[in-house]
GROMACS .gro file of C-alpha atoms in nm:
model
  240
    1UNK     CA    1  -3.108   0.366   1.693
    2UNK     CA    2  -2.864   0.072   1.514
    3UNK     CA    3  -3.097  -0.094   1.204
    4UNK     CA    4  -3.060  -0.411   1.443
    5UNK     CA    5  -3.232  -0.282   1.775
    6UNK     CA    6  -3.597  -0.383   1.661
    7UNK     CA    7  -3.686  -0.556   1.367
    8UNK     CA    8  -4.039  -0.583   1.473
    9UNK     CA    9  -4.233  -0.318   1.601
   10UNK     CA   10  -4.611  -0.238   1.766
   11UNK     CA   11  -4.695   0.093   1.779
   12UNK     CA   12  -5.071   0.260   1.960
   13UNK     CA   13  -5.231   0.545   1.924
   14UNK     CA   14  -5.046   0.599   1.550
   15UNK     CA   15  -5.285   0.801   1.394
   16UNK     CA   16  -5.144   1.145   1.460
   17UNK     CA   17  -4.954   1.346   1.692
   18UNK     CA   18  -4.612   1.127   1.803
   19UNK     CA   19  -4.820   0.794   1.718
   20UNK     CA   20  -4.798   0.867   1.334
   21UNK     CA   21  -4.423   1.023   1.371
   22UNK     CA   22  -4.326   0.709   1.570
   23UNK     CA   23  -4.423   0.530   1.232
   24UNK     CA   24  -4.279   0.789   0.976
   25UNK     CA   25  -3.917   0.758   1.139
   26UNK     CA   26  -3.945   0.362   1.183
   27UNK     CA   27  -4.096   0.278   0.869
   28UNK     CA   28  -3.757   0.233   0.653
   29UNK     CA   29  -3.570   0.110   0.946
   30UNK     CA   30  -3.758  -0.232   1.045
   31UNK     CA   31  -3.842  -0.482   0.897
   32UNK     CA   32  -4.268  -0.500   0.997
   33UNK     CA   33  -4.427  -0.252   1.172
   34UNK     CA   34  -4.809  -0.278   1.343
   35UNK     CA   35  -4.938   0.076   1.367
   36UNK     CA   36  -5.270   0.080   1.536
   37UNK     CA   37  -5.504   0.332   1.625
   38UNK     CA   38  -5.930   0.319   1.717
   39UNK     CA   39  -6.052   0.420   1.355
   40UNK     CA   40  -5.803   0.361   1.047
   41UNK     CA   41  -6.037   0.426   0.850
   42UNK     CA   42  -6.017   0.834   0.945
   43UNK     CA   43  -5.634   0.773   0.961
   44UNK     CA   44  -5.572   0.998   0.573
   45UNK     CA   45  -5.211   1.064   0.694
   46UNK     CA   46  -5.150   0.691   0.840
   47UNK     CA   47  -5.249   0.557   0.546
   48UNK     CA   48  -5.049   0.813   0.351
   49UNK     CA   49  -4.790   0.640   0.558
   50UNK     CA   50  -4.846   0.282   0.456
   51UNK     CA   51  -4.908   0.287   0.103
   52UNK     CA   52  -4.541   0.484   0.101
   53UNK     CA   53  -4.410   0.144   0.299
   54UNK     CA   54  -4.645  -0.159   0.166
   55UNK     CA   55  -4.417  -0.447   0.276
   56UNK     CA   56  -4.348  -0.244   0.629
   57UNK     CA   57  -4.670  -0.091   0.742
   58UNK     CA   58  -4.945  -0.295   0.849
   59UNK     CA   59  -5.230  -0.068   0.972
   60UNK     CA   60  -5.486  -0.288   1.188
   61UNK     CA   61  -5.784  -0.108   1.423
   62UNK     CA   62  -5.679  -0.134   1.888
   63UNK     CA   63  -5.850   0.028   2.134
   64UNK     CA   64  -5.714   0.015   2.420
   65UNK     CA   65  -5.926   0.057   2.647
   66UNK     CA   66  -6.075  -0.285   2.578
   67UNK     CA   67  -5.890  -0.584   2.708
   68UNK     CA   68  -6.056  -0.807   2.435
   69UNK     CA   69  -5.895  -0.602   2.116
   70UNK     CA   70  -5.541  -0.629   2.344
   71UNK     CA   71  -5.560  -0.993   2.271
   72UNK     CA   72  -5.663  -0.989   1.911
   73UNK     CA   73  -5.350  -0.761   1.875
   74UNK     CA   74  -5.157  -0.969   2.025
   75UNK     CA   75  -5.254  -1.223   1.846
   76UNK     CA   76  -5.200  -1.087   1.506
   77UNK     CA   77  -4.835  -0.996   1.599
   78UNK     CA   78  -4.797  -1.358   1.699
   79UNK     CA   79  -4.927  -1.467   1.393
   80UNK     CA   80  -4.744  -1.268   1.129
   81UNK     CA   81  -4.403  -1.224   1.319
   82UNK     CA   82  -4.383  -1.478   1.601
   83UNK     CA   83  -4.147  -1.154   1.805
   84UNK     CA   84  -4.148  -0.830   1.906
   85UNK     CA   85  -3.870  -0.620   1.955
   86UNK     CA   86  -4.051  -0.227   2.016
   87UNK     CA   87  -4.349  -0.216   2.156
   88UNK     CA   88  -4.468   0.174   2.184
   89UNK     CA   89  -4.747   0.218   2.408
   90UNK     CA   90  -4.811   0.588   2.293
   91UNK     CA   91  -5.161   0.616   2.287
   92UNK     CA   92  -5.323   0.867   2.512
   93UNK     CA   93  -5.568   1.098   2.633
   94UNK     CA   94  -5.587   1.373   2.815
   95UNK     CA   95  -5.905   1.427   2.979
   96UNK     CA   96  -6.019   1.768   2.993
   97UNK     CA   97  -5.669   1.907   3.068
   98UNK     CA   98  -5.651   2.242   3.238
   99UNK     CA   99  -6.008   2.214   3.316
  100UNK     CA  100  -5.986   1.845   3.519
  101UNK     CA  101  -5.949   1.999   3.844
  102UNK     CA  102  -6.043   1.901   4.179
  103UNK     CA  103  -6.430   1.994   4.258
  104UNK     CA  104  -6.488   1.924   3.893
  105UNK     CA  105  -6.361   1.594   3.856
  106UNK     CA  106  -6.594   1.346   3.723
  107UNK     CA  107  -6.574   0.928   3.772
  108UNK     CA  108  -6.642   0.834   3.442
  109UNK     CA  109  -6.409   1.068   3.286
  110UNK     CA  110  -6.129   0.967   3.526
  111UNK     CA  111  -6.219   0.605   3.466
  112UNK     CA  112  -6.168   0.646   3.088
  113UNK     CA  113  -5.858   0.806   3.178
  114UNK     CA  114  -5.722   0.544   3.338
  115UNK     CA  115  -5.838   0.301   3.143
  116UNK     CA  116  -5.696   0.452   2.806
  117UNK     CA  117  -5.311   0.586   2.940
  118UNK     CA  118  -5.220   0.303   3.235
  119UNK     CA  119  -5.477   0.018   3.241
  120UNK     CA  120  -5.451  -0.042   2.863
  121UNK     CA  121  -5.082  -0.056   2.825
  122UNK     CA  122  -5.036  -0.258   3.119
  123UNK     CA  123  -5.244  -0.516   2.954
  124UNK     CA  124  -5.118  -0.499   2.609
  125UNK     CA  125  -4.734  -0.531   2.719
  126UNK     CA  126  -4.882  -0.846   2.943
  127UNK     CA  127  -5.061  -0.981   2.648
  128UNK     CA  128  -4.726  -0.976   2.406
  129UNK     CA  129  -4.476  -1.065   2.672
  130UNK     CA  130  -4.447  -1.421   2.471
  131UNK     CA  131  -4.369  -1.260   2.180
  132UNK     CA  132  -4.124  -0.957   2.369
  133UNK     CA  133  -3.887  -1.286   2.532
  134UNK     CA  134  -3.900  -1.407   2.187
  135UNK     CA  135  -3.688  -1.129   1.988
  136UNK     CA  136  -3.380  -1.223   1.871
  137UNK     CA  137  -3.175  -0.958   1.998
  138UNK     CA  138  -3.379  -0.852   2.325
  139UNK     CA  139  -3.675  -0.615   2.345
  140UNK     CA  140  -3.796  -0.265   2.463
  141UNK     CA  141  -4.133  -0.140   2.552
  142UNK     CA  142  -4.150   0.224   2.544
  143UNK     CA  143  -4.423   0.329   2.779
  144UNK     CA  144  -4.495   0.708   2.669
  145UNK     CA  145  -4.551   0.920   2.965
  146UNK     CA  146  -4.524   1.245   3.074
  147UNK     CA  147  -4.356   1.430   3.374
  148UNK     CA  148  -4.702   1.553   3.475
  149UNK     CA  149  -4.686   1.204   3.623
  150UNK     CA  150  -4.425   1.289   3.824
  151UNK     CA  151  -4.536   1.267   4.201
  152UNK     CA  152  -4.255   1.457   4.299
  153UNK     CA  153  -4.325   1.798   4.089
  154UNK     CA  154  -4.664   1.744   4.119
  155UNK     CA  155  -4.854   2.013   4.371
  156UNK     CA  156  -5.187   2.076   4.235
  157UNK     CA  157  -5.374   2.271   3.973
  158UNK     CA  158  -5.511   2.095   3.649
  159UNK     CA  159  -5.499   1.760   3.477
  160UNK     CA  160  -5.574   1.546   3.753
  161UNK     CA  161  -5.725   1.267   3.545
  162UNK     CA  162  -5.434   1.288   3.326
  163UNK     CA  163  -5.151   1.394   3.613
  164UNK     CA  164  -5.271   1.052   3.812
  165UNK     CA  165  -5.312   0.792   3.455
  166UNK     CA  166  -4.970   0.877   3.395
  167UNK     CA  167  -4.839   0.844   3.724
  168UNK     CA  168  -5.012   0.487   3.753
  169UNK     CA  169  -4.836   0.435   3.413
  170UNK     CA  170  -4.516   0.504   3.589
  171UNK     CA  171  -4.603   0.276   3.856
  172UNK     CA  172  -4.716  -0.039   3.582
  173UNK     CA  173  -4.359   0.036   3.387
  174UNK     CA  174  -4.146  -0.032   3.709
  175UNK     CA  175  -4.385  -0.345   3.754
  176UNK     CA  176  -4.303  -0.500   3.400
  177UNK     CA  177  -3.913  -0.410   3.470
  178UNK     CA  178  -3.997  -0.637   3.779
  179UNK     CA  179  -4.164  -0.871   3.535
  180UNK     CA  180  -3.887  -0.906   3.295
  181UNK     CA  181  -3.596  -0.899   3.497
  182UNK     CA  182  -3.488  -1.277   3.427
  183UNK     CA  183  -3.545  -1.188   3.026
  184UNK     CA  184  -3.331  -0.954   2.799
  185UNK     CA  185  -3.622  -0.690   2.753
  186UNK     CA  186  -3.558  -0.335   2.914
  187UNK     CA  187  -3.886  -0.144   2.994
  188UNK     CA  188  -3.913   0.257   3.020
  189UNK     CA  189  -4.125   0.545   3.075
  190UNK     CA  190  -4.046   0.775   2.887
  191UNK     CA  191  -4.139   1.173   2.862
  192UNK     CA  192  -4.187   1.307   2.514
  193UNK     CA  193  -4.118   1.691   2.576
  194UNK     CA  194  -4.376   1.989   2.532
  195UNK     CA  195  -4.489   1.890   2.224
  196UNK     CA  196  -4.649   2.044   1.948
  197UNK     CA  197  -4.959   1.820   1.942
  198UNK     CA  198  -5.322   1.845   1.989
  199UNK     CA  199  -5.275   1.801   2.371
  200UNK     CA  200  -4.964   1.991   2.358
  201UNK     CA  201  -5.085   2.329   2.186
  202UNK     CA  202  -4.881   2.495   1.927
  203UNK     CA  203  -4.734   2.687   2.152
  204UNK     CA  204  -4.508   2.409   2.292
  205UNK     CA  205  -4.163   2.395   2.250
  206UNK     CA  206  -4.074   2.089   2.018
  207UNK     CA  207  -4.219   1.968   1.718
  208UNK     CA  208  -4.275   1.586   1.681
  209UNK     CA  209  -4.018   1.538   1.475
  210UNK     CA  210  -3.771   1.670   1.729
  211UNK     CA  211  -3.947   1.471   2.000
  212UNK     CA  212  -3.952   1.148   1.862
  213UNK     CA  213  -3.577   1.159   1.736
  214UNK     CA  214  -3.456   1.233   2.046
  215UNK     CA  215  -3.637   0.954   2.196
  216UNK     CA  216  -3.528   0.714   1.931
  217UNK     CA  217  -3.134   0.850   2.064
  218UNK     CA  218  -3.214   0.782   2.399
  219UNK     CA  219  -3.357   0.417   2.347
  220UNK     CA  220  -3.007   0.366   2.097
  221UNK     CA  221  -2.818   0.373   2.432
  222UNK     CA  222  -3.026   0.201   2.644
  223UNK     CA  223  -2.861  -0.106   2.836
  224UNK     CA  224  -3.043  -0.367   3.088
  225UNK     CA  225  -2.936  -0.150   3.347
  226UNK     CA  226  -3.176   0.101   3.267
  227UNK     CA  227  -3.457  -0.125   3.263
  228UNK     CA  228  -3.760   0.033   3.495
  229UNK     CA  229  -3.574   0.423   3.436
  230UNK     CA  230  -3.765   0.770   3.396
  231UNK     CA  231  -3.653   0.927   3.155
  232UNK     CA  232  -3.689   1.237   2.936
  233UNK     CA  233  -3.657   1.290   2.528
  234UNK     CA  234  -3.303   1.426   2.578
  235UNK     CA  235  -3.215   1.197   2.823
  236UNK     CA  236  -3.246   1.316   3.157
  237UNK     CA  237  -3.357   1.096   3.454
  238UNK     CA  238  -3.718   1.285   3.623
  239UNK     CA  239  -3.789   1.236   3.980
  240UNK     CA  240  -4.112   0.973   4.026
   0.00000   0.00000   0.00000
């Protein structure tokens, strides 16, 4: 990623996992970044984070899941930066994983779901679309999602809650490609690996590090032509 692709940023759900490594690579390469999470207050490492990169790192409390907060945030951004140039709509839960299966699927968990991985960043990228037309040198939302959302590989077993928020997340990135087309801001979803996370296990192949580099690589290369795309850490295009 050139120093020049984003010199504002808005990252959710950076409180661990690939939130907080999304900040730790960006911090010395933009100029402001907006790394939110639900409680900063329990955010040690976050913090960490920030007091490294005081005139970078402004740490500021977004749930998602509630349209009102989407606003304030938007608001914020609007008022300390006027643009945006990355917005990283990373935050994400999973739902009961394995477990979530059909017979034991419950409404309010899926609702959360729902709510927290497609409803959420649908909003938020609707509520900053002012401020995504208004970067200098175009704009990128980064909608992180996961090939468990892939229709086409999907058959059954586990994760439904998750398996159909992320698939609906899919479905909201190719409608704010739609949205955008007339403006120079490229949307993507965009699947991290198996990662080494608390969702991922540590038995999963990559380690956040490796996962967010890669995806910083992939977005250096992105063109308007791959606006509304499905695409991997590494690269590769996944079937919807």
């Amino acid at each position: 990623m050139s120093d020049s692709f984003a010199s504002t940023v808005l990252v959710t759900g950076a409180n661990r996992g690939l939130g907080l490594e999304w900040v730790r690579q960006l911090a010395g390469r933009v100029d402001r970044l907006f790394a939110t999470c639900r409680r900063p207050g329990d955010a040690d490492d976050l913090a960490a984070l920030a007091d490294r990169h005081p005139d970078t790192v402004d740490v500021f409390p977004l749930d998602v899941s509630e349209p009102e907060a989407l606003d304030a945030a938007a608001d914020r951004v609007r008022r300390e930066a006027g643009a945006l140039g990355l917005l990283l709509n990373n935050a994400g839960i999973n739902g009961g994983g394995s477990s979530d299966r059909f017979g034991t699927v419950d409404a309010d968990t899926m609702t959360k779901v729902l709510r927290v991985n497609a409803v959420g960043p649908h909003l938020l990228t609707q509520a900053v679309a002012d401020l995504l037309r208004a970067a200098e040198n175009g704009a990128t939302v980064v909608n992180v999602t996961s090939q468990l959302g892939s229709i086409a590989r999907t058959s059954g077993g586990g994760w439904h809650s998750y398996k159909a928020s992320k698939a609906a997340l899919n479905m909201c990135t190719r409608l704010q490609a739609g949205a955008f087309e007339d403006d120079d801001v490229v949307v993507v979803a965009m699947h991290p690996g198996w990662v080494r996370t608390d969702m991922g296990g540590r038995g999963a192949r990559l380690s956040t590090e490796e996962a967010v580099s890669g995806m910083l690589d992939v977005l250096e290369g992105l063109s308007p032509a791959d606006t509304g795309r499905f695409l991997a850490y590494d690269g590769e295009e996944l079937p919807w």
